[in-house]
PDB file of C-alpha atoms in Angstrom:
ATOM      1  CA  MET A 401     -44.994 101.726 -61.307  1.00  0.00           C
ATOM      2  CA  THR A 402     -42.968 104.860 -61.802  1.00  0.00           C
ATOM      3  CA  LYS A 403     -39.430 104.947 -60.438  1.00  0.00           C
ATOM      4  CA  ARG A 404     -39.442 108.643 -59.711  1.00  0.00           C
ATOM      5  CA  LEU A 405     -38.902 109.632 -56.113  1.00  0.00           C
ATOM      6  CA  THR A 406     -42.015 110.934 -54.381  1.00  0.00           C
ATOM      7  CA  THR A 407     -41.840 112.853 -51.119  1.00  0.00           C
ATOM      8  CA  VAL A 408     -44.574 113.470 -48.575  1.00  0.00           C
ATOM      9  CA  LEU A 409     -44.109 115.656 -45.517  1.00  0.00           C
ATOM     10  CA  LEU A 410     -46.205 113.991 -42.856  1.00  0.00           C
ATOM     11  CA  ALA A 411     -45.685 116.948 -40.546  1.00  0.00           C
ATOM     12  CA  SER A 412     -47.896 119.032 -42.792  1.00  0.00           C
ATOM     13  CA  TRP A 413     -50.775 116.604 -42.299  1.00  0.00           C
ATOM     14  CA  LEU A 414     -50.875 116.419 -38.536  1.00  0.00           C
ATOM     15  CA  PRO A 415     -50.931 119.147 -35.920  1.00  0.00           C
ATOM     16  CA  LEU A 416     -49.084 117.864 -32.893  1.00  0.00           C
ATOM     17  CA  ALA A 417     -51.169 117.214 -29.823  1.00  0.00           C
ATOM     18  CA  PRO A 418     -50.519 119.757 -27.042  1.00  0.00           C
ATOM     19  CA  ALA A 419     -49.035 117.112 -24.738  1.00  0.00           C
ATOM     20  CA  LEU A 420     -46.562 116.032 -27.403  1.00  0.00           C
ATOM     21  CA  ALA A 421     -45.691 119.584 -28.370  1.00  0.00           C
ATOM     22  CA  ALA A 422     -44.741 120.212 -24.771  1.00  0.00           C
ATOM     23  CA  ALA A 423     -42.330 117.257 -24.654  1.00  0.00           C
ATOM     24  CA  PRO A 424     -39.080 118.337 -22.969  1.00  0.00           C
ATOM     25  CA  ALA A 425     -36.766 116.783 -25.570  1.00  0.00           C
ATOM     26  CA  PRO A 426     -38.022 117.380 -29.120  1.00  0.00           C
ATOM     27  CA  CYS A 427     -36.567 114.993 -31.657  1.00  0.00           C
ATOM     28  CA  PRO A 428     -35.080 116.166 -34.966  1.00  0.00           C
ATOM     29  CA  PRO A 429     -37.000 115.676 -38.236  1.00  0.00           C
ATOM     30  CA  ALA A 430     -36.474 112.250 -39.806  1.00  0.00           C
ATOM     31  CA  THR A 431     -36.869 110.716 -43.260  1.00  0.00           C
ATOM     32  CA  ALA A 432     -38.603 107.376 -43.871  1.00  0.00           C
ATOM     33  CA  GLY A 433     -38.406 105.401 -47.103  1.00  0.00           C
ATOM     34  CA  VAL A 434     -41.205 103.249 -48.524  1.00  0.00           C
ATOM     35  CA  SER A 435     -41.777 101.352 -51.767  1.00  0.00           C
ATOM     36  CA  ASP A 436     -44.406  99.474 -53.754  1.00  0.00           C
ATOM     37  CA  LEU A 437     -45.976  96.959 -51.358  1.00  0.00           C
ATOM     38  CA  GLY A 438     -49.645  96.904 -52.290  1.00  0.00           C
ATOM     39  CA  TYR A 439     -51.987  98.180 -49.600  1.00  0.00           C
ATOM     40  CA  SER A 440     -48.994  98.636 -47.306  1.00  0.00           C
ATOM     41  CA  SER A 441     -47.705 101.483 -49.503  1.00  0.00           C
ATOM     42  CA  TYR A 442     -48.777 102.467 -52.995  1.00  0.00           C
ATOM     43  CA  LEU A 443     -48.968 105.494 -55.266  1.00  0.00           C
ATOM     44  CA  ASP A 444     -52.400 106.985 -55.916  1.00  0.00           C
ATOM     45  CA  ASN A 445     -52.209 109.808 -58.467  1.00  0.00           C
ATOM     46  CA  GLY A 446     -48.833 110.843 -57.053  1.00  0.00           C
ATOM     47  CA  ALA A 447     -49.845 110.575 -53.385  1.00  0.00           C
ATOM     48  CA  ILE A 448     -48.375 107.851 -51.176  1.00  0.00           C
ATOM     49  CA  ARG A 449     -51.084 105.891 -49.394  1.00  0.00           C
ATOM     50  CA  GLY A 450     -51.500 102.609 -47.497  1.00  0.00           C
ATOM     51  CA  SER A 451     -51.406 101.029 -44.060  1.00  0.00           C
ATOM     52  CA  ASN A 452     -47.676 101.699 -43.727  1.00  0.00           C
ATOM     53  CA  ILE A 453     -48.311 105.391 -44.343  1.00  0.00           C
ATOM     54  CA  ASP A 454     -51.089 105.319 -41.748  1.00  0.00           C
ATOM     55  CA  VAL A 455     -48.622 103.797 -39.264  1.00  0.00           C
ATOM     56  CA  LEU A 456     -45.995 106.459 -39.972  1.00  0.00           C
ATOM     57  CA  GLU A 457     -48.628 109.178 -39.647  1.00  0.00           C
ATOM     58  CA  GLU A 458     -49.749 107.755 -36.290  1.00  0.00           C
ATOM     59  CA  LEU A 459     -46.119 107.273 -35.219  1.00  0.00           C
ATOM     60  CA  GLN A 460     -45.507 110.953 -35.816  1.00  0.00           C
ATOM     61  CA  LYS A 461     -48.627 111.896 -33.895  1.00  0.00           C
ATOM     62  CA  ARG A 462     -47.839 109.744 -30.854  1.00  0.00           C
ATOM     63  CA  SER A 463     -44.078 110.312 -30.713  1.00  0.00           C
ATOM     64  CA  GLY A 464     -44.096 114.014 -31.568  1.00  0.00           C
ATOM     65  CA  CYS A 465     -41.336 113.392 -34.137  1.00  0.00           C
ATOM     66  CA  LYS A 466     -41.772 114.968 -37.565  1.00  0.00           C
ATOM     67  CA  LEU A 467     -41.387 112.540 -40.463  1.00  0.00           C
ATOM     68  CA  THR A 468     -40.870 113.005 -44.181  1.00  0.00           C
ATOM     69  CA  VAL A 469     -41.763 109.990 -46.346  1.00  0.00           C
ATOM     70  CA  ARG A 470     -39.989 109.294 -49.635  1.00  0.00           C
ATOM     71  CA  TRP A 471     -40.854 106.733 -52.283  1.00  0.00           C
ATOM     72  CA  TYR A 472     -38.231 104.436 -53.845  1.00  0.00           C
ATOM     73  CA  PRO A 473     -38.187 101.386 -56.087  1.00  0.00           C
ATOM     74  CA  ARG A 474     -37.855  98.354 -53.792  1.00  0.00           C
ATOM     75  CA  SER A 475     -34.402  97.559 -55.154  1.00  0.00           C
ATOM     76  CA  ARG A 476     -33.123 101.032 -54.125  1.00  0.00           C
ATOM     77  CA  LEU A 477     -34.755 101.401 -50.732  1.00  0.00           C
ATOM     78  CA  TYR A 478     -32.222  99.496 -48.639  1.00  0.00           C
ATOM     79  CA  ALA A 479     -29.271 100.886 -50.572  1.00  0.00           C
ATOM     80  CA  GLN A 480     -30.444 104.304 -49.402  1.00  0.00           C
ATOM     81  CA  PHE A 481     -30.873 103.041 -45.842  1.00  0.00           C
ATOM     82  CA  PHE A 482     -27.466 101.344 -45.746  1.00  0.00           C
ATOM     83  CA  SER A 483     -25.799 104.554 -46.961  1.00  0.00           C
ATOM     84  CA  GLN A 484     -27.523 106.498 -44.126  1.00  0.00           C
ATOM     85  CA  GLN A 485     -29.685 108.516 -46.508  1.00  0.00           C
ATOM     86  CA  LEU A 486     -32.765 107.374 -44.573  1.00  0.00           C
ATOM     87  CA  ASP A 487     -33.596 107.339 -40.869  1.00  0.00           C
ATOM     88  CA  LEU A 488     -36.373 104.741 -41.133  1.00  0.00           C
ATOM     89  CA  THR A 489     -37.688 102.151 -43.573  1.00  0.00           C
ATOM     90  CA  GLY A 490     -41.287 101.059 -43.625  1.00  0.00           C
ATOM     91  CA  ALA A 491     -42.732  97.518 -43.764  1.00  0.00           C
ATOM     92  CA  SER A 492     -39.494  95.568 -43.369  1.00  0.00           C
ATOM     93  CA  LEU A 493     -38.786  91.945 -42.581  1.00  0.00           C
ATOM     94  CA  ARG A 494     -35.893  91.400 -40.213  1.00  0.00           C
ATOM     95  CA  THR A 495     -32.545  90.232 -41.642  1.00  0.00           C
ATOM     96  CA  ALA A 496     -29.007  89.991 -40.279  1.00  0.00           C
ATOM     97  CA  GLU A 497     -27.748  92.415 -42.949  1.00  0.00           C
ATOM     98  CA  ARG A 498     -30.322  95.073 -42.067  1.00  0.00           C
ATOM     99  CA  ASP A 499     -29.568  94.621 -38.363  1.00  0.00           C
ATOM    100  CA  ARG A 500     -26.049  95.907 -39.030  1.00  0.00           C
ATOM    101  CA  TYR A 501     -27.481  99.281 -40.045  1.00  0.00           C
ATOM    102  CA  GLY A 502     -30.537  99.721 -37.870  1.00  0.00           C
ATOM    103  CA  THR A 503     -32.818  98.556 -35.061  1.00  0.00           C
ATOM    104  CA  TRP A 504     -35.928  96.638 -36.075  1.00  0.00           C
ATOM    105  CA  LEU A 505     -39.232  97.595 -34.391  1.00  0.00           C
ATOM    106  CA  PRO A 506     -42.084  95.187 -35.297  1.00  0.00           C
ATOM    107  CA  TYR A 507     -45.658  96.424 -35.531  1.00  0.00           C
ATOM    108  CA  THR A 508     -47.675  93.940 -37.629  1.00  0.00           C
ATOM    109  CA  TYR A 509     -47.694  90.580 -39.448  1.00  0.00           C
ATOM    110  CA  THR A 510     -47.331  89.419 -43.015  1.00  0.00           C
ATOM    111  CA  HIS A 511     -47.942  86.086 -44.681  1.00  0.00           C
ATOM    112  CA  PHE A 512     -46.673  85.340 -48.187  1.00  0.00           C
ATOM    113  CA  GLU A 513     -49.178  83.222 -50.125  1.00  0.00           C
ATOM    114  CA  LEU A 514     -49.031  81.370 -53.438  1.00  0.00           C
ATOM    115  CA  VAL A 515     -51.332  83.232 -55.837  1.00  0.00           C
ATOM    116  CA  LEU A 516     -52.211  81.503 -59.118  1.00  0.00           C
ATOM    117  CA  LEU A 517     -54.643  81.947 -61.978  1.00  0.00           C
ATOM    118  CA  ASN A 518     -57.594  79.647 -61.356  1.00  0.00           C
ATOM    119  CA  ARG A 519     -56.722  77.383 -64.281  1.00  0.00           C
ATOM    120  CA  GLU A 520     -53.315  76.706 -62.688  1.00  0.00           C
ATOM    121  CA  ALA A 521     -54.478  76.440 -59.101  1.00  0.00           C
ATOM    122  CA  GLY A 522     -54.274  73.167 -57.217  1.00  0.00           C
ATOM    123  CA  LYS A 523     -54.252  71.938 -53.669  1.00  0.00           C
ATOM    124  CA  PHE A 524     -50.623  72.791 -53.059  1.00  0.00           C
ATOM    125  CA  ARG A 525     -49.735  72.545 -49.384  1.00  0.00           C
ATOM    126  CA  SER A 526     -46.147  73.589 -50.025  1.00  0.00           C
ATOM    127  CA  LEU A 527     -43.983  75.290 -52.610  1.00  0.00           C
ATOM    128  CA  ALA A 528     -42.142  71.994 -52.995  1.00  0.00           C
ATOM    129  CA  GLU A 529     -45.401  70.396 -54.174  1.00  0.00           C
ATOM    130  CA  PHE A 530     -46.000  73.301 -56.532  1.00  0.00           C
ATOM    131  CA  VAL A 531     -42.517  72.928 -58.040  1.00  0.00           C
ATOM    132  CA  ALA A 532     -42.973  69.189 -58.510  1.00  0.00           C
ATOM    133  CA  ARG A 533     -46.593  69.024 -59.677  1.00  0.00           C
ATOM    134  CA  SER A 534     -47.119  72.187 -61.724  1.00  0.00           C
ATOM    135  CA  THR A 535     -45.624  73.835 -64.791  1.00  0.00           C
ATOM    136  CA  ALA A 536     -46.881  77.327 -63.907  1.00  0.00           C
ATOM    137  CA  ARG A 537     -44.476  80.263 -63.963  1.00  0.00           C
ATOM    138  CA  LEU A 538     -44.109  82.808 -61.160  1.00  0.00           C
ATOM    139  CA  ASN A 539     -42.972  86.421 -61.211  1.00  0.00           C
ATOM    140  CA  ILE A 540     -41.698  88.027 -58.002  1.00  0.00           C
ATOM    141  CA  THR A 541     -39.985  91.319 -57.226  1.00  0.00           C
ATOM    142  CA  ARG A 542     -36.406  92.184 -56.438  1.00  0.00           C
ATOM    143  CA  GLY A 543     -35.594  93.431 -52.931  1.00  0.00           C
ATOM    144  CA  ILE A 544     -37.969  91.081 -51.064  1.00  0.00           C
ATOM    145  CA  THR A 545     -36.578  88.824 -48.335  1.00  0.00           C
ATOM    146  CA  TYR A 546     -37.992  85.301 -48.012  1.00  0.00           C
ATOM    147  CA  SER A 547     -37.462  82.492 -45.530  1.00  0.00           C
ATOM    148  CA  ALA A 548     -34.574  80.136 -46.337  1.00  0.00           C
ATOM    149  CA  GLN A 549     -37.068  77.347 -47.109  1.00  0.00           C
ATOM    150  CA  THR A 550     -39.010  79.589 -49.481  1.00  0.00           C
ATOM    151  CA  GLN A 551     -35.874  80.850 -51.215  1.00  0.00           C
ATOM    152  CA  ALA A 552     -34.689  77.271 -51.777  1.00  0.00           C
ATOM    153  CA  GLN A 553     -37.884  76.494 -53.703  1.00  0.00           C
ATOM    154  CA  LEU A 554     -37.718  79.770 -55.618  1.00  0.00           C
ATOM    155  CA  ASP A 555     -34.172  78.872 -56.651  1.00  0.00           C
ATOM    156  CA  ARG A 556     -35.452  75.519 -57.930  1.00  0.00           C
ATOM    157  CA  LEU A 557     -38.121  77.324 -59.960  1.00  0.00           C
ATOM    158  CA  GLN A 558     -35.539  79.671 -61.429  1.00  0.00           C
ATOM    159  CA  GLN A 559     -33.340  76.744 -62.455  1.00  0.00           C
ATOM    160  CA  LEU A 560     -36.366  75.251 -64.216  1.00  0.00           C
ATOM    161  CA  GLY A 561     -36.991  78.514 -66.085  1.00  0.00           C
ATOM    162  CA  ARG A 562     -40.269  79.090 -64.226  1.00  0.00           C
ATOM    163  CA  LEU A 563     -39.326  82.157 -62.181  1.00  0.00           C
ATOM    164  CA  GLU A 564     -38.499  85.747 -63.134  1.00  0.00           C
ATOM    165  CA  TYR A 565     -37.574  88.690 -60.908  1.00  0.00           C
ATOM    166  CA  VAL A 566     -39.013  92.090 -61.886  1.00  0.00           C
ATOM    167  CA  ASN A 567     -38.907  95.581 -60.382  1.00  0.00           C
ATOM    168  CA  ASP A 568     -42.307  95.822 -58.668  1.00  0.00           C
ATOM    169  CA  TYR A 569     -45.638  94.110 -58.219  1.00  0.00           C
ATOM    170  CA  SER A 570     -47.460  96.185 -60.816  1.00  0.00           C
ATOM    171  CA  VAL A 571     -45.115  94.631 -63.379  1.00  0.00           C
ATOM    172  CA  VAL A 572     -45.800  91.181 -61.889  1.00  0.00           C
ATOM    173  CA  PHE A 573     -49.554  91.486 -62.362  1.00  0.00           C
ATOM    174  CA  ARG A 574     -49.259  93.180 -65.725  1.00  0.00           C
ATOM    175  CA  LYS A 575     -47.271  90.173 -66.947  1.00  0.00           C
ATOM    176  CA  ILE A 576     -49.780  87.723 -65.456  1.00  0.00           C
ATOM    177  CA  GLN A 577     -52.553  89.617 -67.226  1.00  0.00           C
ATOM    178  CA  ALA A 578     -50.591  89.445 -70.495  1.00  0.00           C
ATOM    179  CA  GLY A 579     -50.102  85.674 -70.201  1.00  0.00           C
ATOM    180  CA  ARG A 580     -46.370  85.855 -69.520  1.00  0.00           C
ATOM    181  CA  ALA A 581     -46.685  84.338 -66.031  1.00  0.00           C
ATOM    182  CA  GLU A 582     -49.341  82.424 -64.119  1.00  0.00           C
ATOM    183  CA  GLY A 583     -48.821  83.597 -60.564  1.00  0.00           C
ATOM    184  CA  THR A 584     -46.734  85.104 -57.805  1.00  0.00           C
ATOM    185  CA  LEU A 585     -45.838  84.796 -54.148  1.00  0.00           C
ATOM    186  CA  ALA A 586     -47.215  87.734 -52.186  1.00  0.00           C
ATOM    187  CA  PRO A 587     -49.054  88.714 -48.987  1.00  0.00           C
ATOM    188  CA  ALA A 588     -52.699  89.784 -49.016  1.00  0.00           C
ATOM    189  CA  THR A 589     -51.740  93.463 -48.745  1.00  0.00           C
ATOM    190  CA  ILE A 590     -50.070  93.140 -52.140  1.00  0.00           C
ATOM    191  CA  HIS A 591     -52.080  90.637 -54.131  1.00  0.00           C
ATOM    192  CA  LEU A 592     -55.528  91.994 -53.160  1.00  0.00           C
ATOM    193  CA  LEU A 593     -54.686  95.523 -54.306  1.00  0.00           C
ATOM    194  CA  ASN A 594     -53.242  94.307 -57.586  1.00  0.00           C
ATOM    195  CA  GLN A 595     -56.070  91.866 -58.276  1.00  0.00           C
ATOM    196  CA  ARG A 596     -58.500  94.772 -57.883  1.00  0.00           C
ATOM    197  CA  ARG A 597     -56.322  97.215 -59.806  1.00  0.00           C
ATOM    198  CA  PHE A 598     -55.904  94.859 -62.781  1.00  0.00           C
ATOM    199  CA  GLY A 599     -59.494  93.561 -62.815  1.00  0.00           C
ATOM    200  CA  MET A 600     -58.501  90.035 -61.800  1.00  0.00           C
ATOM    201  CA  VAL A 601     -60.734  89.509 -58.763  1.00  0.00           C
ATOM    202  CA  GLY A 602     -62.305  86.051 -59.039  1.00  0.00           C
ATOM    203  CA  GLN A 603     -59.683  84.925 -61.571  1.00  0.00           C
ATOM    204  CA  MET A 604     -57.020  83.913 -59.033  1.00  0.00           C
ATOM    205  CA  SER A 605     -56.762  81.448 -56.154  1.00  0.00           C
ATOM    206  CA  VAL A 606     -54.674  81.747 -53.002  1.00  0.00           C
ATOM    207  CA  SER A 607     -52.913  78.965 -51.071  1.00  0.00           C
ATOM    208  CA  SER A 608     -50.905  79.000 -47.855  1.00  0.00           C
ATOM    209  CA  VAL A 609     -47.632  77.094 -48.163  1.00  0.00           C
ATOM    210  CA  THR A 610     -45.648  75.516 -45.350  1.00  0.00           C
ATOM    211  CA  GLU A 611     -42.349  77.160 -46.325  1.00  0.00           C
ATOM    212  CA  SER A 612     -43.808  80.619 -45.728  1.00  0.00           C
ATOM    213  CA  PRO A 613     -45.460  80.930 -42.290  1.00  0.00           C
ATOM    214  CA  ARG A 614     -46.821  84.141 -40.854  1.00  0.00           C
ATOM    215  CA  THR A 615     -44.045  86.440 -39.715  1.00  0.00           C
ATOM    216  CA  MET A 616     -43.644  89.871 -38.158  1.00  0.00           C
ATOM    217  CA  VAL A 617     -43.007  93.081 -40.084  1.00  0.00           C
ATOM    218  CA  GLY A 618     -41.590  96.276 -38.681  1.00  0.00           C
ATOM    219  CA  LEU A 619     -39.765  99.548 -39.155  1.00  0.00           C
ATOM    220  CA  TYR A 620     -35.991  99.731 -39.307  1.00  0.00           C
ATOM    221  CA  VAL A 621     -34.567 102.735 -37.462  1.00  0.00           C
ATOM    222  CA  SER A 622     -31.034 103.723 -38.428  1.00  0.00           C
ATOM    223  CA  HIS A 623     -28.277 103.346 -35.834  1.00  0.00           C
ATOM    224  CA  LYS A 624     -27.543 107.041 -36.395  1.00  0.00           C
ATOM    225  CA  VAL A 625     -30.845 107.889 -34.636  1.00  0.00           C
ATOM    226  CA  ALA A 626     -30.343 108.831 -30.968  1.00  0.00           C
ATOM    227  CA  PRO A 627     -31.374 106.143 -28.432  1.00  0.00           C
ATOM    228  CA  GLU A 628     -33.928 108.409 -26.777  1.00  0.00           C
ATOM    229  CA  VAL A 629     -35.609 109.019 -30.148  1.00  0.00           C
ATOM    230  CA  LEU A 630     -35.576 105.302 -30.925  1.00  0.00           C
ATOM    231  CA  GLN A 631     -37.337 104.731 -27.595  1.00  0.00           C
ATOM    232  CA  ARG A 632     -40.025 107.257 -28.498  1.00  0.00           C
ATOM    233  CA  TYR A 633     -40.647 105.434 -31.765  1.00  0.00           C
ATOM    234  CA  ALA A 634     -40.809 102.101 -29.920  1.00  0.00           C
ATOM    235  CA  ASP A 635     -43.223 103.428 -27.297  1.00  0.00           C
ATOM    236  CA  ALA A 636     -45.465 104.895 -29.991  1.00  0.00           C
ATOM    237  CA  LEU A 637     -45.530 101.634 -31.967  1.00  0.00           C
ATOM    238  CA  ARG A 638     -46.299  99.683 -28.807  1.00  0.00           C
ATOM    239  CA  SER A 639     -49.366 101.829 -28.178  1.00  0.00           C
ATOM    240  CA  ILE A 640     -50.494 101.529 -31.822  1.00  0.00           C
ATOM    241  CA  VAL A 641     -50.373  97.724 -31.575  1.00  0.00           C
ATOM    242  CA  ALA A 642     -51.711  97.405 -28.020  1.00  0.00           C
ATOM    243  CA  ASP A 643     -54.863  99.486 -28.510  1.00  0.00           C
ATOM    244  CA  GLY A 644     -55.891  97.755 -31.750  1.00  0.00           C
ATOM    245  CA  THR A 645     -55.169 100.706 -34.038  1.00  0.00           C
ATOM    246  CA  MET A 646     -52.938  98.593 -36.282  1.00  0.00           C
ATOM    247  CA  GLN A 647     -55.701  96.066 -36.912  1.00  0.00           C
ATOM    248  CA  LYS A 648     -58.109  98.893 -37.758  1.00  0.00           C
ATOM    249  CA  PHE A 649     -55.634 100.167 -40.358  1.00  0.00           C
ATOM    250  CA  TYR A 650     -55.545  96.711 -41.967  1.00  0.00           C
ATOM    251  CA  GLU A 651     -59.329  96.353 -41.907  1.00  0.00           C
ATOM    252  CA  ARG A 652     -59.571  99.632 -43.817  1.00  0.00           C
ATOM    253  CA  TYR A 653     -57.726  98.107 -46.771  1.00  0.00           C
ATOM    254  CA  LEU A 654     -58.111  94.319 -46.494  1.00  0.00           C
ATOM    255  CA  GLY A 655     -61.468  93.929 -44.798  1.00  0.00           C
ATOM    256  CA  ALA A 656     -62.260  92.146 -41.536  1.00  0.00           C
ATOM    257  CA  GLU A 657     -61.864  88.566 -42.820  1.00  0.00           C
ATOM    258  CA  ALA A 658     -58.365  88.939 -44.259  1.00  0.00           C
ATOM    259  CA  THR A 659     -57.266  90.933 -41.210  1.00  0.00           C
ATOM    260  CA  GLN A 660     -58.550  88.221 -38.882  1.00  0.00           C
ATOM    261  CA  ARG A 661     -56.495  85.619 -40.770  1.00  0.00           C
ATOM    262  CA  LEU A 662     -53.389  87.622 -39.896  1.00  0.00           C
ATOM    263  CA  TYR A 663     -54.431  88.472 -36.341  1.00  0.00           C
ATOM    264  CA  HIS A 664     -55.964  85.100 -35.449  1.00  0.00           C
ATOM    265  CA  ASP A 665     -54.507  85.441 -31.954  1.00  0.00           C
ATOM    266  CA  ASP A 666     -53.430  88.481 -29.987  1.00  0.00           C
ATOM    267  CA  ALA A 667     -50.332  90.493 -30.870  1.00  0.00           C
ATOM    268  CA  ARG A 668     -48.411  89.474 -27.748  1.00  0.00           C
ATOM    269  CA  ASP A 669     -45.354  88.291 -29.689  1.00  0.00           C
ATOM    270  CA  ILE A 670     -45.108  91.705 -31.377  1.00  0.00           C
ATOM    271  CA  LEU A 671     -45.309  93.505 -28.039  1.00  0.00           C
ATOM    272  CA  ASP A 672     -42.737  91.128 -26.538  1.00  0.00           C
ATOM    273  CA  ALA A 673     -40.327  91.843 -29.415  1.00  0.00           C
ATOM    274  CA  LEU A 674     -40.450  95.633 -28.933  1.00  0.00           C
ATOM    275  CA  PRO A 675     -38.046  97.328 -26.482  1.00  0.00           C
ATOM    276  CA  PRO A 676     -39.595  97.578 -22.987  1.00  0.00           C
ATOM    277  CA  PRO A 677     -41.464 100.835 -22.395  1.00  0.00           C
ATOM    278  CA  ARG A 678     -39.496 103.525 -20.625  1.00  0.00           C
TER     279      ARG A 678
END
């Protein structure tokens, strides 16, 4: 995956609806940062695509706020956000550190899964079992936040010499393909794209592990963004989730079965976590 910065002006893609164009308080243009996260955001011949880009495009349409999207290596994305070079980040898990710099607005789910070459796969119900009963090596990327329980097991793997951090998921799967690792920990949005991209469909098995339950993912909006603009983003995201548009975005990339595994119940907890509508 190239580390060059790629910029897309979403405003050039979408004419604003007349009702939004007539809004009494237009918001200033904003910049959102994204990085390599499989079908959430990926580079396709220089263009940034993915469900996260679809969300930002729809956010612009429904809020009336022009957005520019820029591509960063995962390890640089939050450094840019923390230094106030970005107004929004896409596809972010919530952390206490990030909360110091922005407001988190959830819009979907993610679920990190243990993905192994078939010859290494077993009936692992937890990462702890995998650590104890396997000799397989994992590669994961820098800049990803995991649950405390997951990180504890990853630390054990690293101490055993069975874990390596790399810059992005294309490197992860390239190394698996080359025999320098046997698996990774990644959500379906990431591992499905890379399995298809590297011709590994049917060669890998996926297991859910107890240390990594389904969790919400959202946008971080910088504290420098005006409260009324933040509210417009929140209201737009609420409508995207409530009317099923978000699930349709996921079905476009993952298919109905994988999307249903994520949205096995309604999205009420996402709606409850968003600021109340104005």
